[in-house]
Amino acid sequence: MRQAVQVLVDEPAIDREFTYLLPPEMASGRVPVAVGTIVRVVLNRRRLRGWVTALDAPIPADLELAPISSVVGLGPPPHVVELASWAAWRWAGTRAHFLRTASPDRVVKGLPASGLATLPSAMSDDPADTPEWITDAFDAGVLPTVVRLGPCADEWPLIVEALRHGRSLVLVPTVAWAARLVGRLRQAGVSTALAPRDWAGAASAHAVVGTRAGAWAPSGPLDVVVVLDEHDEAYQGEAAPTWNARDVAVERARRNGARCLLVGPMPSPDALSSASSVATAPRPDEREAWPRVQIADRRQDDPATGEWCGEALAELLRSDDTVVCVLNRLGRARLAYCASCGELARSRMSGRALRLDNQQFTDPDSGEVRPAVCEFCGATKFRRARVGVKGVAEEMERLARRPVTQIVGGVAPDATGASTGPGAADGGAGASSRRQQPRPQARQPALYIGTEAVLHRVPSADAVVFVDFDQELTAPRYRAGEEAFALLVRAARLVGPRTGGGSILVQTRLPAHPVLVAAAQADPSDWLRAEIEHRSAMRQPPAAAWALVSGAAAPGYIDSLSAGLHAGSLDIAGPADGTWRIRSDDSDTLLNALATAERPSGRLRVAVDPLRA
């Protein structure tokens, strides 16, 4: 009896299935053909890879079907194939894109012995010292629970509690963090797979740990899903489709009926919008897991101190501490501040920094234009912040009288300009072994300056300084506050907890900004409430769904959306620099409109809820 299967070819431009015959020898071969199996087929004289998406497909009576050329190996399990279809709708992408991520990077012909490994008895017993607030976090049911931990707190008790509840998927934002956590779990005797490298082992391991791609690990039915540092931008890509591993993990937990915990020191508004409850560490513990945050108000500094260096920073540079300075600026900045009172020029409408053009302020995003007059003191003389990393490094070396290492992007030039390569190991979040010990001291005090890349390249420091934090707080993006807070979290992990003596120094002309107040108090609650209210009033995600459409074929796609069934529920603005913004108060309405609109031929980019907007 002839059997036919449906195959989705690995060609994103062709997002449809084709029917092929399955030869009998392949059906009974070494690799059994099932939904998700990777095969090779011939389409239009091209030999392509593909995934089986359905078995026992109807065989047309009037067509001669081509046979499958070969069976390559195992692919995503059926439930992951279904998840890829949902993700293609959620982020206006193609199934092939997600199935590529869910497939092994090498041929897999078989899986390890089936059966879920048992948890070591030392971990399976419920210890009396497990914090009660952690056990309560697992009692919220299947809806996600947001868990708030200080940036230097140890996540290990939370992981152990998750493993006691059954098979667990744990996502972390960096490869180094994943490797450390896997090593610690294996040392404790837990059957653990590192996704996607241990793709086959993930099918039977008790714990699966991975970064962004780990959300697609071929795990069996899950009992717990944990996303650590769920706010981290590493979980979401900027290339379309702009899928977020946190949201994939939440959907996967929902389909499995599993407990889902979204963990981090600063819960994102997106996570809070989908959560049923928030579990927070006791207030003293949360506060101790933050370093001391010092706010240096540049408006109070003597103008003679210069453009970038306030009195507090000058004192720190002359000390014997290891200091990391962050300045996200390579060239000239748009910021302007009053030469008399030091107030930053900001938009009345959006609160963003204004550009000084001749004798007037302009906001290129909102179109606001007004005379260059300080709204606080009435002065008309302003100064621009112009110095970037290179210029500051030169002046800093003369002031500190010690070498300064520059770290920008992938290259770290030393004080003489010679390239020093990658340098220090990853100092990423989640270094559990480091969190349990006092902050290590560098052998020789050092002075670093660079863009935010320096926070990922230096393993530890006595102090982190944000030379110009107003650039982050007033960035022309709706997530500016969230991104600024994330930088403070990263800096906190570099200097260690409050008991270690490390500190963060923030130079600003906006000392009362909610982000800075929250970091100084080690409590993001008030800032989060204000941020959610602001986004709701401005119709920004997650209160509304956004999509940015660009590319040569964008005009035709916008015409299709404008004439579609959901056109009346869409707010289409643009084009601005060749990009249209589509907004809807209902996420499903926007996603259904994007899915049903006819896509014209040509280059088209659709970014749903993008990070940089």
PDB file of C-alpha atoms in Angstrom, residues 69-237:
ATOM      1  CA  SER A  69      14.840  11.107  -2.028  1.00  0.00           C
ATOM      2  CA  SER A  70      16.197  10.156   1.388  1.00  0.00           C
ATOM      3  CA  VAL A  71      15.635  10.342   5.118  1.00  0.00           C
ATOM      4  CA  VAL A  72      18.280  12.560   6.712  1.00  0.00           C
ATOM      5  CA  GLY A  73      17.583  12.031  10.396  1.00  0.00           C
ATOM      6  CA  LEU A  74      15.525  13.018  13.387  1.00  0.00           C
ATOM      7  CA  GLY A  75      14.006  16.481  13.555  1.00  0.00           C
ATOM      8  CA  PRO A  76      11.780  18.455  15.907  1.00  0.00           C
ATOM      9  CA  PRO A  77       9.098  16.398  17.673  1.00  0.00           C
ATOM     10  CA  PRO A  78       5.467  16.911  16.601  1.00  0.00           C
ATOM     11  CA  HIS A  79       4.620  19.313  19.425  1.00  0.00           C
ATOM     12  CA  VAL A  80       7.545  21.556  18.439  1.00  0.00           C
ATOM     13  CA  VAL A  81       6.403  21.492  14.802  1.00  0.00           C
ATOM     14  CA  GLU A  82       2.999  22.733  15.980  1.00  0.00           C
ATOM     15  CA  LEU A  83       4.727  25.391  18.078  1.00  0.00           C
ATOM     16  CA  ALA A  84       6.573  26.592  14.962  1.00  0.00           C
ATOM     17  CA  SER A  85       3.228  27.163  13.225  1.00  0.00           C
ATOM     18  CA  TRP A  86       2.077  29.297  16.150  1.00  0.00           C
ATOM     19  CA  ALA A  87       5.350  31.267  16.154  1.00  0.00           C
ATOM     20  CA  ALA A  88       5.048  31.947  12.423  1.00  0.00           C
ATOM     21  CA  TRP A  89       1.654  33.552  13.117  1.00  0.00           C
ATOM     22  CA  ARG A  90       2.852  35.354  16.252  1.00  0.00           C
ATOM     23  CA  TRP A  91       5.812  37.058  14.566  1.00  0.00           C
ATOM     24  CA  ALA A  92       4.632  37.177  10.934  1.00  0.00           C
ATOM     25  CA  GLY A  93       7.361  34.793   9.819  1.00  0.00           C
ATOM     26  CA  THR A  94       7.665  31.433   8.081  1.00  0.00           C
ATOM     27  CA  ARG A  95       7.628  27.993   9.662  1.00  0.00           C
ATOM     28  CA  ALA A  96      10.922  27.075   8.015  1.00  0.00           C
ATOM     29  CA  HIS A  97      12.714  29.809   9.986  1.00  0.00           C
ATOM     30  CA  PHE A  98      11.624  28.345  13.322  1.00  0.00           C
ATOM     31  CA  LEU A  99      12.066  24.704  12.322  1.00  0.00           C
ATOM     32  CA  ARG A 100      15.664  25.497  11.391  1.00  0.00           C
ATOM     33  CA  THR A 101      16.222  26.741  14.932  1.00  0.00           C
ATOM     34  CA  ALA A 102      14.474  23.674  16.367  1.00  0.00           C
ATOM     35  CA  SER A 103      16.519  21.180  14.293  1.00  0.00           C
ATOM     36  CA  PRO A 104      19.883  19.678  15.303  1.00  0.00           C
ATOM     37  CA  ASP A 105      23.002  21.206  13.793  1.00  0.00           C
ATOM     38  CA  ARG A 106      24.231  17.730  12.857  1.00  0.00           C
ATOM     39  CA  VAL A 107      22.567  14.526  11.672  1.00  0.00           C
ATOM     40  CA  VAL A 108      20.892  12.616  14.527  1.00  0.00           C
ATOM     41  CA  LYS A 109      19.872   9.036  13.783  1.00  0.00           C
ATOM     42  CA  GLY A 110      18.668   8.023  17.247  1.00  0.00           C
ATOM     43  CA  LEU A 111      17.944   9.198  20.778  1.00  0.00           C
ATOM     44  CA  PRO A 112      19.384   7.997  24.104  1.00  0.00           C
ATOM     45  CA  ALA A 113      17.490   5.379  26.066  1.00  0.00           C
ATOM     46  CA  SER A 114      14.030   6.622  26.906  1.00  0.00           C
ATOM     47  CA  GLY A 115      12.883   7.233  30.434  1.00  0.00           C
ATOM     48  CA  LEU A 116      13.157  10.290  32.608  1.00  0.00           C
ATOM     49  CA  ALA A 117      16.182  10.329  34.875  1.00  0.00           C
ATOM     50  CA  THR A 118      15.362  10.553  38.556  1.00  0.00           C
ATOM     51  CA  LEU A 119      16.473  13.467  40.680  1.00  0.00           C
ATOM     52  CA  PRO A 120      19.287  12.723  43.158  1.00  0.00           C
ATOM     53  CA  SER A 121      17.945  12.015  46.625  1.00  0.00           C
ATOM     54  CA  ALA A 122      19.927  14.918  48.087  1.00  0.00           C
ATOM     55  CA  MET A 123      17.890  17.264  45.900  1.00  0.00           C
ATOM     56  CA  SER A 124      14.567  15.445  45.808  1.00  0.00           C
ATOM     57  CA  ASP A 125      14.076  15.711  49.570  1.00  0.00           C
ATOM     58  CA  ASP A 126      12.318  18.926  50.499  1.00  0.00           C
ATOM     59  CA  PRO A 127      14.858  20.756  52.690  1.00  0.00           C
ATOM     60  CA  ALA A 128      13.648  22.863  55.561  1.00  0.00           C
ATOM     61  CA  ASP A 129      15.864  25.768  54.535  1.00  0.00           C
ATOM     62  CA  THR A 130      14.096  26.371  51.212  1.00  0.00           C
ATOM     63  CA  PRO A 131      12.672  29.902  51.478  1.00  0.00           C
ATOM     64  CA  GLU A 132       8.922  29.834  51.819  1.00  0.00           C
ATOM     65  CA  TRP A 133       8.456  32.585  49.239  1.00  0.00           C
ATOM     66  CA  ILE A 134      10.167  30.351  46.636  1.00  0.00           C
ATOM     67  CA  THR A 135       7.895  27.377  47.304  1.00  0.00           C
ATOM     68  CA  ASP A 136       4.887  29.697  47.127  1.00  0.00           C
ATOM     69  CA  ALA A 137       5.995  30.897  43.689  1.00  0.00           C
ATOM     70  CA  PHE A 138       5.341  27.390  42.319  1.00  0.00           C
ATOM     71  CA  ASP A 139       1.752  27.300  43.585  1.00  0.00           C
ATOM     72  CA  ALA A 140       0.310  29.862  41.161  1.00  0.00           C
ATOM     73  CA  GLY A 141      -0.918  27.288  38.640  1.00  0.00           C
ATOM     74  CA  VAL A 142      -0.147  27.230  34.940  1.00  0.00           C
ATOM     75  CA  LEU A 143      -0.237  30.973  34.317  1.00  0.00           C
ATOM     76  CA  PRO A 144       3.221  32.587  34.390  1.00  0.00           C
ATOM     77  CA  THR A 145       4.567  33.829  37.695  1.00  0.00           C
ATOM     78  CA  VAL A 146       7.004  36.727  37.781  1.00  0.00           C
ATOM     79  CA  VAL A 147       9.776  36.174  40.329  1.00  0.00           C
ATOM     80  CA  ARG A 148      11.820  39.202  41.374  1.00  0.00           C
ATOM     81  CA  LEU A 149      15.381  38.530  42.538  1.00  0.00           C
ATOM     82  CA  GLY A 150      18.118  41.064  43.172  1.00  0.00           C
ATOM     83  CA  PRO A 151      20.791  41.166  40.430  1.00  0.00           C
ATOM     84  CA  CYS A 152      23.441  39.506  42.619  1.00  0.00           C
ATOM     85  CA  ALA A 153      21.144  36.944  44.251  1.00  0.00           C
ATOM     86  CA  ASP A 154      21.822  33.239  43.724  1.00  0.00           C
ATOM     87  CA  GLU A 155      19.176  31.564  41.564  1.00  0.00           C
ATOM     88  CA  TRP A 156      20.216  28.051  42.657  1.00  0.00           C
ATOM     89  CA  PRO A 157      17.453  27.497  45.281  1.00  0.00           C
ATOM     90  CA  LEU A 158      14.897  28.420  42.625  1.00  0.00           C
ATOM     91  CA  ILE A 159      16.380  25.946  40.132  1.00  0.00           C
ATOM     92  CA  VAL A 160      16.441  23.160  42.716  1.00  0.00           C
ATOM     93  CA  GLU A 161      12.785  23.764  43.575  1.00  0.00           C
ATOM     94  CA  ALA A 162      11.902  23.654  39.873  1.00  0.00           C
ATOM     95  CA  LEU A 163      13.640  20.291  39.456  1.00  0.00           C
ATOM     96  CA  ARG A 164      11.690  18.862  42.399  1.00  0.00           C
ATOM     97  CA  HIS A 165       8.508  19.529  40.447  1.00  0.00           C
ATOM     98  CA  GLY A 166       9.692  17.489  37.461  1.00  0.00           C
ATOM     99  CA  ARG A 167      11.280  17.872  34.061  1.00  0.00           C
ATOM    100  CA  SER A 168      12.426  21.463  33.633  1.00  0.00           C
ATOM    101  CA  LEU A 169      13.466  23.779  30.823  1.00  0.00           C
ATOM    102  CA  VAL A 170      15.702  26.648  31.992  1.00  0.00           C
ATOM    103  CA  LEU A 171      16.591  29.538  29.691  1.00  0.00           C
ATOM    104  CA  VAL A 172      19.438  31.972  30.368  1.00  0.00           C
ATOM    105  CA  PRO A 173      20.616  34.912  28.221  1.00  0.00           C
ATOM    106  CA  THR A 174      24.315  34.038  27.754  1.00  0.00           C
ATOM    107  CA  VAL A 175      26.275  30.951  26.723  1.00  0.00           C
ATOM    108  CA  ALA A 176      28.690  31.381  29.636  1.00  0.00           C
ATOM    109  CA  TRP A 177      25.851  31.419  32.150  1.00  0.00           C
ATOM    110  CA  ALA A 178      24.327  28.300  30.555  1.00  0.00           C
ATOM    111  CA  ALA A 179      27.654  26.446  30.742  1.00  0.00           C
ATOM    112  CA  ARG A 180      28.112  27.357  34.410  1.00  0.00           C
ATOM    113  CA  LEU A 181      24.612  26.246  35.322  1.00  0.00           C
ATOM    114  CA  VAL A 182      24.948  22.952  33.417  1.00  0.00           C
ATOM    115  CA  GLY A 183      28.244  22.261  35.168  1.00  0.00           C
ATOM    116  CA  ARG A 184      26.707  22.880  38.562  1.00  0.00           C
ATOM    117  CA  LEU A 185      23.697  20.668  37.821  1.00  0.00           C
ATOM    118  CA  ARG A 186      25.834  17.810  36.549  1.00  0.00           C
ATOM    119  CA  GLN A 187      28.094  18.101  39.574  1.00  0.00           C
ATOM    120  CA  ALA A 188      24.970  17.680  41.712  1.00  0.00           C
ATOM    121  CA  GLY A 189      24.135  14.493  39.805  1.00  0.00           C
ATOM    122  CA  VAL A 190      21.230  15.841  37.733  1.00  0.00           C
ATOM    123  CA  SER A 191      20.702  14.492  34.228  1.00  0.00           C
ATOM    124  CA  THR A 192      21.223  17.722  32.247  1.00  0.00           C
ATOM    125  CA  ALA A 193      21.389  18.663  28.570  1.00  0.00           C
ATOM    126  CA  LEU A 194      22.839  21.878  27.170  1.00  0.00           C
ATOM    127  CA  ALA A 195      20.678  23.021  24.262  1.00  0.00           C
ATOM    128  CA  PRO A 196      21.125  23.083  21.352  1.00  0.00           C
ATOM    129  CA  ARG A 197      24.508  21.309  21.560  1.00  0.00           C
ATOM    130  CA  ASP A 198      23.081  18.250  23.386  1.00  0.00           C
ATOM    131  CA  TRP A 199      20.061  18.130  21.090  1.00  0.00           C
ATOM    132  CA  ALA A 200      19.494  14.393  21.371  1.00  0.00           C
ATOM    133  CA  GLY A 201      20.058  14.334  25.129  1.00  0.00           C
ATOM    134  CA  ALA A 202      17.431  17.017  25.645  1.00  0.00           C
ATOM    135  CA  ALA A 203      14.727  14.493  24.760  1.00  0.00           C
ATOM    136  CA  SER A 204      15.223  12.545  28.007  1.00  0.00           C
ATOM    137  CA  ALA A 205      17.182  14.806  30.400  1.00  0.00           C
ATOM    138  CA  HIS A 206      15.622  15.913  33.660  1.00  0.00           C
ATOM    139  CA  ALA A 207      16.931  19.450  33.131  1.00  0.00           C
ATOM    140  CA  VAL A 208      17.452  21.218  29.797  1.00  0.00           C
ATOM    141  CA  VAL A 209      19.440  24.461  29.910  1.00  0.00           C
ATOM    142  CA  GLY A 210      19.870  26.773  26.939  1.00  0.00           C
ATOM    143  CA  THR A 211      20.014  30.300  25.632  1.00  0.00           C
ATOM    144  CA  ARG A 212      17.627  31.745  23.045  1.00  0.00           C
ATOM    145  CA  ALA A 213      17.574  28.671  20.810  1.00  0.00           C
ATOM    146  CA  GLY A 214      16.959  26.502  23.879  1.00  0.00           C
ATOM    147  CA  ALA A 215      13.293  27.496  23.760  1.00  0.00           C
ATOM    148  CA  TRP A 216      13.005  25.021  20.849  1.00  0.00           C
ATOM    149  CA  ALA A 217      14.777  22.094  22.551  1.00  0.00           C
ATOM    150  CA  PRO A 218      13.156  18.684  21.760  1.00  0.00           C
ATOM    151  CA  SER A 219      12.175  18.036  25.389  1.00  0.00           C
ATOM    152  CA  GLY A 220       9.290  15.753  26.173  1.00  0.00           C
ATOM    153  CA  PRO A 221       6.323  16.920  28.257  1.00  0.00           C
ATOM    154  CA  LEU A 222       7.592  19.643  30.572  1.00  0.00           C
ATOM    155  CA  ASP A 223       6.610  20.224  34.191  1.00  0.00           C
ATOM    156  CA  VAL A 224       8.393  23.545  34.772  1.00  0.00           C
ATOM    157  CA  VAL A 225       9.705  26.307  32.507  1.00  0.00           C
ATOM    158  CA  VAL A 226      12.048  28.904  34.018  1.00  0.00           C
ATOM    159  CA  VAL A 227      13.333  31.983  32.158  1.00  0.00           C
ATOM    160  CA  LEU A 228      16.149  33.735  34.033  1.00  0.00           C
ATOM    161  CA  ASP A 229      16.694  37.445  33.342  1.00  0.00           C
ATOM    162  CA  GLU A 230      13.563  37.420  31.202  1.00  0.00           C
ATOM    163  CA  HIS A 231      14.059  41.137  30.459  1.00  0.00           C
ATOM    164  CA  ASP A 232      17.359  40.566  28.644  1.00  0.00           C
ATOM    165  CA  GLU A 233      17.435  41.674  25.005  1.00  0.00           C
ATOM    166  CA  ALA A 234      19.445  38.575  24.106  1.00  0.00           C
ATOM    167  CA  TYR A 235      16.181  36.618  24.069  1.00  0.00           C
ATOM    168  CA  GLN A 236      14.876  38.631  21.109  1.00  0.00           C
ATOM    169  CA  GLY A 237      16.483  39.079  17.722  1.00  0.00           C
TER     170      GLY A 237
END
